CSV table of C-alpha atoms in Angstrom, one decimal:
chain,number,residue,atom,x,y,z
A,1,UNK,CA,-159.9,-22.7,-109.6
A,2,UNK,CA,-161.8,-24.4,-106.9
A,3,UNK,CA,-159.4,-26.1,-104.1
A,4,UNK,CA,-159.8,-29.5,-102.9
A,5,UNK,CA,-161.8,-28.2,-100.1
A,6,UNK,CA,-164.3,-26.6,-102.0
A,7,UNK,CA,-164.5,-29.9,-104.4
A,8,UNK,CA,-165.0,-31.8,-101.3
A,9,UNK,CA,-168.1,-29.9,-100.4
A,10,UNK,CA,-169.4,-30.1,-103.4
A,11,UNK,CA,-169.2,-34.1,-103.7
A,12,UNK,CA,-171.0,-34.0,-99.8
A,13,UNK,CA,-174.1,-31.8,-101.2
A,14,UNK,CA,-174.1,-34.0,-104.9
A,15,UNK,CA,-173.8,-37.3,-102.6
A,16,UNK,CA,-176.6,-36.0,-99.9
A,17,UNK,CA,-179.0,-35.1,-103.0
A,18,UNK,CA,-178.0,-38.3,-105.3
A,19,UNK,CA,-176.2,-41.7,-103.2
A,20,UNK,CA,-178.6,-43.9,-103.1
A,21,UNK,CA,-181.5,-43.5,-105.6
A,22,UNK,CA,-182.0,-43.8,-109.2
A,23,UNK,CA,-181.4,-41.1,-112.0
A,24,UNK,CA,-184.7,-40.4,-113.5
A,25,UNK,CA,-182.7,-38.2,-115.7
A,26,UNK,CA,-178.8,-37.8,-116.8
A,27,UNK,CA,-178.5,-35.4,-119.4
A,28,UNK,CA,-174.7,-34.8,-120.8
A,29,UNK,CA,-174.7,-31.6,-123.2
A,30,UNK,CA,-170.8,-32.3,-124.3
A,31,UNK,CA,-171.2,-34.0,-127.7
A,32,UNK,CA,-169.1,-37.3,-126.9
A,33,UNK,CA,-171.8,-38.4,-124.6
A,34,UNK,CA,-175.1,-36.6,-126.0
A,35,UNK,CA,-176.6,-40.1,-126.7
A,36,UNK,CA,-175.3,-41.3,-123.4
A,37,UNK,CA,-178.2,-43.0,-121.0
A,38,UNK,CA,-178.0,-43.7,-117.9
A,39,UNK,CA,-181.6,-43.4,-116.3
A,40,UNK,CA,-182.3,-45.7,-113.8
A,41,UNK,CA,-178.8,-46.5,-112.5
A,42,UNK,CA,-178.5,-46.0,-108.8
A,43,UNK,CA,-176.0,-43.2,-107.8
A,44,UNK,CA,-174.2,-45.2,-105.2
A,45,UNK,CA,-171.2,-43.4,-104.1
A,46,UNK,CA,-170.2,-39.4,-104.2
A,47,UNK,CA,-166.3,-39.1,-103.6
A,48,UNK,CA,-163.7,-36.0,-104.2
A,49,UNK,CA,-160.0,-36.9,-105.1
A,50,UNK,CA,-158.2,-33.8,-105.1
A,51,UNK,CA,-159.4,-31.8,-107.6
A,52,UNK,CA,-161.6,-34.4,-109.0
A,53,UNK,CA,-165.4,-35.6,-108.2
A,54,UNK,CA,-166.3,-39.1,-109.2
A,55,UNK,CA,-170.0,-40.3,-109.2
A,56,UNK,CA,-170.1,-43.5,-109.3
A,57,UNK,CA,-173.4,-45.1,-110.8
A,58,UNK,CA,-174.9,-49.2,-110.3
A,59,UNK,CA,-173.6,-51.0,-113.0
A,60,UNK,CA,-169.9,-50.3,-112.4
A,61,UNK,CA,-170.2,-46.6,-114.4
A,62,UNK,CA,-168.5,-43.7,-113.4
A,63,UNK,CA,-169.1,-40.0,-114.2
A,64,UNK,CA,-165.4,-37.7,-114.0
A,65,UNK,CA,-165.6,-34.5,-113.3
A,66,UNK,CA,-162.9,-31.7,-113.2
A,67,UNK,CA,-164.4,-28.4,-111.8
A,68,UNK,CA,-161.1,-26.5,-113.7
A,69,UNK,CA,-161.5,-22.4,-113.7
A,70,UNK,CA,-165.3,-21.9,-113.7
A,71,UNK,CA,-166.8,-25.1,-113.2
A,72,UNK,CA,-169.7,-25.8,-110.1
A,73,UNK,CA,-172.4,-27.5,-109.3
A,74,UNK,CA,-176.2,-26.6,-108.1
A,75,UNK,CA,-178.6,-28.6,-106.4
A,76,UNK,CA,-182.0,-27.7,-106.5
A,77,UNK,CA,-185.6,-29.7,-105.8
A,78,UNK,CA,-187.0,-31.9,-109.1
A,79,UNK,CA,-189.9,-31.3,-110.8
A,80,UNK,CA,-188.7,-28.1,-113.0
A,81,UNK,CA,-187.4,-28.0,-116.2
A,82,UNK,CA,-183.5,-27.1,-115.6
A,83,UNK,CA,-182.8,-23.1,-116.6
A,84,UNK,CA,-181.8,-22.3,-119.9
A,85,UNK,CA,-178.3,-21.3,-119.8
A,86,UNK,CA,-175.6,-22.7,-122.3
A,87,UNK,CA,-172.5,-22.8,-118.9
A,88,UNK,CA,-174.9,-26.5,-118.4
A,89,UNK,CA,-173.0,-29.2,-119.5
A,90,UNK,CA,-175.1,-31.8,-116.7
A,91,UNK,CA,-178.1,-32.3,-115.4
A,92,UNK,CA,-178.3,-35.7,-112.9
A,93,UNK,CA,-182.1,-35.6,-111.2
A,94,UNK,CA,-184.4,-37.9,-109.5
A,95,UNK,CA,-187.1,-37.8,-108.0
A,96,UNK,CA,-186.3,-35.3,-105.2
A,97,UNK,CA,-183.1,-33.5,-106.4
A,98,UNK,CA,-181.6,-31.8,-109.6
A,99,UNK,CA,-178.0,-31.2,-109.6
A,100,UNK,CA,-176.9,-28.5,-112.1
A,101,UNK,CA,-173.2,-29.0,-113.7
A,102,UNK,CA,-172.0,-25.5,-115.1
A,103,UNK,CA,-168.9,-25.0,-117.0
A,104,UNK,CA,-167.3,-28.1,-116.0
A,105,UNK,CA,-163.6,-28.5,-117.1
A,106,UNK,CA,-163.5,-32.2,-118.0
A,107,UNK,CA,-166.7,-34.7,-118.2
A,108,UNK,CA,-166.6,-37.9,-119.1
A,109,UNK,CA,-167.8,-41.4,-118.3
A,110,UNK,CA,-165.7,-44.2,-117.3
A,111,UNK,CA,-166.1,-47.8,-116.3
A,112,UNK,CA,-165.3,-47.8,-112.4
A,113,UNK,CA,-162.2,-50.0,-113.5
A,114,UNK,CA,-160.8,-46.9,-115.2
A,115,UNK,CA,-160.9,-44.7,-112.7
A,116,UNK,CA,-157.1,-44.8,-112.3
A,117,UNK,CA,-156.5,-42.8,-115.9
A,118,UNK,CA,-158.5,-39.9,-114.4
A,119,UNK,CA,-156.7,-39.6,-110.6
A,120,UNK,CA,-154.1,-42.5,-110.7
A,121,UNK,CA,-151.6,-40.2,-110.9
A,122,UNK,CA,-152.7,-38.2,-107.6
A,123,UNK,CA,-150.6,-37.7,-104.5
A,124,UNK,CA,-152.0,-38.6,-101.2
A,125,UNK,CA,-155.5,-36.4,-101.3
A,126,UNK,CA,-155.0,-34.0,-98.5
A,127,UNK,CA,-158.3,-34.7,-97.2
A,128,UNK,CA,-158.5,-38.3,-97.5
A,129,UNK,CA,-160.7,-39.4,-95.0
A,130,UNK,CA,-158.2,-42.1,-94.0
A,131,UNK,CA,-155.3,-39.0,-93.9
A,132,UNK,CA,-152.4,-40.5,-92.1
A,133,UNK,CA,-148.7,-40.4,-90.9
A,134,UNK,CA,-147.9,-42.7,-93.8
A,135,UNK,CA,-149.7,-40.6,-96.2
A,136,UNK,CA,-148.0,-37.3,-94.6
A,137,UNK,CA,-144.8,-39.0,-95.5
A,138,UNK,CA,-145.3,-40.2,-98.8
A,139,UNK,CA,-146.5,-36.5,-99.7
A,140,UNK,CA,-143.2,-35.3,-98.6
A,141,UNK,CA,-141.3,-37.9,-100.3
A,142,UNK,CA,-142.9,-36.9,-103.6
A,143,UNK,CA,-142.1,-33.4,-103.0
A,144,UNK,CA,-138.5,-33.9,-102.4
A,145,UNK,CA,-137.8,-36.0,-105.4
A,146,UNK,CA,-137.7,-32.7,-107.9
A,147,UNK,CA,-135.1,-31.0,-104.9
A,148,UNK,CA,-134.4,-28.3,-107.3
A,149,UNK,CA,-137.7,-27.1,-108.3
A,150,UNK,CA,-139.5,-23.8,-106.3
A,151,UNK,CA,-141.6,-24.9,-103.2
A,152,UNK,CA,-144.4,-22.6,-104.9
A,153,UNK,CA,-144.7,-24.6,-108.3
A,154,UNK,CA,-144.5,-27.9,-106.3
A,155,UNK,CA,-147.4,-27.6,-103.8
A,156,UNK,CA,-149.6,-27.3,-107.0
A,157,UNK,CA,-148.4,-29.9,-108.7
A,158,UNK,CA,-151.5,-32.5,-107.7
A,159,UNK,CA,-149.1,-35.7,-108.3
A,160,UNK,CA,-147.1,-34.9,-105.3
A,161,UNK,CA,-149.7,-33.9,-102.8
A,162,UNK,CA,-154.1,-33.1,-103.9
A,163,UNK,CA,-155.9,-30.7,-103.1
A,164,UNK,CA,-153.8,-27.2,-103.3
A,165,UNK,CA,-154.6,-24.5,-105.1
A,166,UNK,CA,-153.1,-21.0,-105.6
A,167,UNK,CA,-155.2,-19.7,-102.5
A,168,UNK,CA,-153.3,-22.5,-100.0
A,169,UNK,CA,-150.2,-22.1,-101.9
A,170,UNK,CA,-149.8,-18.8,-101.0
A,171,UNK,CA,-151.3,-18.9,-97.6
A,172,UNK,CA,-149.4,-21.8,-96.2
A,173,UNK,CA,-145.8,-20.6,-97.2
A,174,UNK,CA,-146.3,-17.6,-95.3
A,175,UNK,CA,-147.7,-18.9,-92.6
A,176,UNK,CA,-144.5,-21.6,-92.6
A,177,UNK,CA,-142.2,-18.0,-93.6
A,178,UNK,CA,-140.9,-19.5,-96.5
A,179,UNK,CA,-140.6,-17.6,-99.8
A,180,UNK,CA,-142.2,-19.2,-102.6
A,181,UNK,CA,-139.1,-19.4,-104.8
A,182,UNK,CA,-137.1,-21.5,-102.3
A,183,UNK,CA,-136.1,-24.4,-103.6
A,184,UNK,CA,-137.8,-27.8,-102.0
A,185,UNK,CA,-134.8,-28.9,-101.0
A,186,UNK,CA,-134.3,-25.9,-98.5
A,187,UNK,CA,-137.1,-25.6,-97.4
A,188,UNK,CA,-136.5,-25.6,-93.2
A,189,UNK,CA,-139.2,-28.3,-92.3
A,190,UNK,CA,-141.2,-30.1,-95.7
A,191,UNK,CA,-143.4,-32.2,-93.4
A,192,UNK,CA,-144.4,-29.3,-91.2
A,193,UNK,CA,-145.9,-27.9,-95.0
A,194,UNK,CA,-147.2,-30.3,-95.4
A,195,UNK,CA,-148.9,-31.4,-92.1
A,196,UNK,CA,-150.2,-27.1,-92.5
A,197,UNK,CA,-151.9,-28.2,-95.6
A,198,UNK,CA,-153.8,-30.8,-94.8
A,199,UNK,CA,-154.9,-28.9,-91.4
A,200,UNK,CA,-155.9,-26.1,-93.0
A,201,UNK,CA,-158.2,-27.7,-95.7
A,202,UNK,CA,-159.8,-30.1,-93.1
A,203,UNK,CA,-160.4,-26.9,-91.1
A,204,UNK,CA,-162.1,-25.7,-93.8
A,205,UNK,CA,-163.9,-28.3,-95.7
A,206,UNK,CA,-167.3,-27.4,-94.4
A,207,UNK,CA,-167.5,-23.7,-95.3
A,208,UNK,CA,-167.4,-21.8,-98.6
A,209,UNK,CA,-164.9,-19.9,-98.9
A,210,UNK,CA,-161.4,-20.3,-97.7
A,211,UNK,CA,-160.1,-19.0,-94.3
A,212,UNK,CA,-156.6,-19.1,-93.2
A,213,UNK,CA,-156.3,-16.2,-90.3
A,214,UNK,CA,-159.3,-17.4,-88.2
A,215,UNK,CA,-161.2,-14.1,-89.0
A,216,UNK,CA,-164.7,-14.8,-91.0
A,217,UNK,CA,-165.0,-11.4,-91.7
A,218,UNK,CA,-165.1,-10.0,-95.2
A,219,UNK,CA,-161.6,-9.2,-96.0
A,220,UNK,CA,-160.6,-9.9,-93.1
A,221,UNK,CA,-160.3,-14.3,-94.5
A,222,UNK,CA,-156.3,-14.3,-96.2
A,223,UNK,CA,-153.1,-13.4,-95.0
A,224,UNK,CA,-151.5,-12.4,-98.2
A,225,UNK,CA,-153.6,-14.0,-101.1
A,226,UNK,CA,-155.5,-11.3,-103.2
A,227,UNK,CA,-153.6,-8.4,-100.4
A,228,UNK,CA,-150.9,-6.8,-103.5
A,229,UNK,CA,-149.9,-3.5,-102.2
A,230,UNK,CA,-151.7,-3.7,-99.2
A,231,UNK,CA,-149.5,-3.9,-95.8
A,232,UNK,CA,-148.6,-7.4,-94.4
A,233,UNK,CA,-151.0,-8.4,-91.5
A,234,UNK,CA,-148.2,-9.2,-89.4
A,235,UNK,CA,-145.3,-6.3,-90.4
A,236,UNK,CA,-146.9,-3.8,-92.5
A,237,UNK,CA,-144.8,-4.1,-95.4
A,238,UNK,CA,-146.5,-4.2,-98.6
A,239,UNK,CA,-147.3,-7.9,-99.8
A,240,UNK,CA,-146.2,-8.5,-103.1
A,241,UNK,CA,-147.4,-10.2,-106.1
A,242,UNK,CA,-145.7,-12.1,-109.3
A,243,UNK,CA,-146.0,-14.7,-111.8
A,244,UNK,CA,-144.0,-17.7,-110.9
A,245,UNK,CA,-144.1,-20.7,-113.3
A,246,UNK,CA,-143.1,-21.5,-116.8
A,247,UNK,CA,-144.4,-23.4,-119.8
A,248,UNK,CA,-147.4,-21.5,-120.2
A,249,UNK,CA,-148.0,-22.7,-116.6
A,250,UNK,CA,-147.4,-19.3,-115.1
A,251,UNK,CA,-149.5,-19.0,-111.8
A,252,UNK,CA,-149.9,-15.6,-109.4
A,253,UNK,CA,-148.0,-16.0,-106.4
A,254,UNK,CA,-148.4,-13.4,-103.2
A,255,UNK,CA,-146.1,-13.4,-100.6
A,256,UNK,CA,-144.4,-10.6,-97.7
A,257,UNK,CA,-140.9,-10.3,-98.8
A,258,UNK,CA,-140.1,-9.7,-95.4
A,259,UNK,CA,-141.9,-12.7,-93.3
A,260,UNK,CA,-140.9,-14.8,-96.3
A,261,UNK,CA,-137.1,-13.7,-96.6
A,262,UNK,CA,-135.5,-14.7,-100.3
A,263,UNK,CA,-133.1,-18.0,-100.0
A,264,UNK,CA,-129.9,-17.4,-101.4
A,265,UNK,CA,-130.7,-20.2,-104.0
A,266,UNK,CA,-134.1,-18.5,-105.0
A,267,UNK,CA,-134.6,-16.0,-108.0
């Protein structure tokens, strides 16, 4: 699933091709909106929210997106007829620029007055642009109020903190040496978590691809994420891997069992 940085690059290329001129064409293939038109509204803003892309049109219209699993965009110049491929579910163009929507998650339009039912429920977006002590603090305090429930299913929940997916997750709690199963509540410093997340998505906002050792290299990009079986970059012991969630939520988790030593209170 894309990360919040990822998402955030993509609303910077959608708004550098779109903000600011009219749709000569807005084709949703989702059947709720097949008659939907919305040619010749201007595309005035291009904003990420977490997870979450909202292009907001003149008028006081706004098109949701969720990227989910698979979903992505591509902007190419106008003029050509958009590829046959059944993974488009929108096409936004004018005059200069086509942008490509495949396999979006969740589409929809909304009236800019609804966009709180989409990402009203959001913690503070780790890479608001207005990202501040206050917001830091509030991120914590939403953490801490489930005390009880494993650091590792918390930093994904997006109504405490947005943006973190199961790259980050797994990459920040051993870079803080905390095992994933520890419960929030004993968890040595919250706010330093949290002050490593939004630091390493901002560092990484402008690339593709995620990078949390300072090494570009192919392969060389993650600490533990994707590493099962292979020795820990710091110790050598082999990084592990599990499941860790419930309710059909189960998500992979990787972690060192010896940089990120087991709390007594954990599994």
């Amino acid at each position: 699933m894309p990360e919040g940085d990822t998402v955030w690059l993509t609303a910077r290329r959608l708004r550098e091709a779109l903000a600011g001129r009219p749709l000569r064409r807005a084709d949703f293939r989702v059947p709720r909106y097949a008659t939907a038109d919305l040619r010749g509204r201007e595309v005035t803003e291009v904003l990420s929210r977490g997870k979450h892309l909202l292009i907001r049109l003149q008028g006081g219209v706004t098109v949701h997106v969720h990227l989910m699993m698979e979903g992505m965009f591509r902007v190419r110049p106008a003029g050509s007829a958009p590829p046959r491929d059944h993974r488009i579910r929108l096409v936004l163009a004018n005059d200069e620029w086509q942008a490509l929507g495949y396999s979006l998650g969740v589409l929809e339009i909304l009236p800019a007055a609804g966009e709180s039912r989409a990402v009203g429920r959001l913690g503070p977006d780790l890479l608001d642009p207005g990202w501040s002590p206050a917001l830091a603090a509030e991120a914590v305090r939403r953490l801490a109020e489930w005390p009880g429930r494993a650091v590792g299913e918390a930093l994904l929940d997006q109504s405490r903190l947005a943006g973190i997916g199961n790259v980050y997750k797994s990459e920040i709690l051993f870079l803080r040496g905390v095992d994933p199963w520890t419960p929030v509540r004993d968890v040595p410093d919250l706010p330093g978590v949290v002050e490593l997340s939004h630091r390493l998505l901002d560092a990484n906002k402008e690339r593709h691809g995620h990078v949390t050792t300072g090494d570009v290299r192919p392969g060389r990009e993650h600490w533990v994420y994707g590493r099962a079986g292979r020795p820990c970059r710091r110790c050598g012991t082999p990084v592990r891997r599990a499941g860790q969630g419930s309710g059909g939520r189960e998500r992979v988790t990787f972690w060192c069992p010896r940089c990120q030593p087991a709390h007594a209170a954990a599994r």
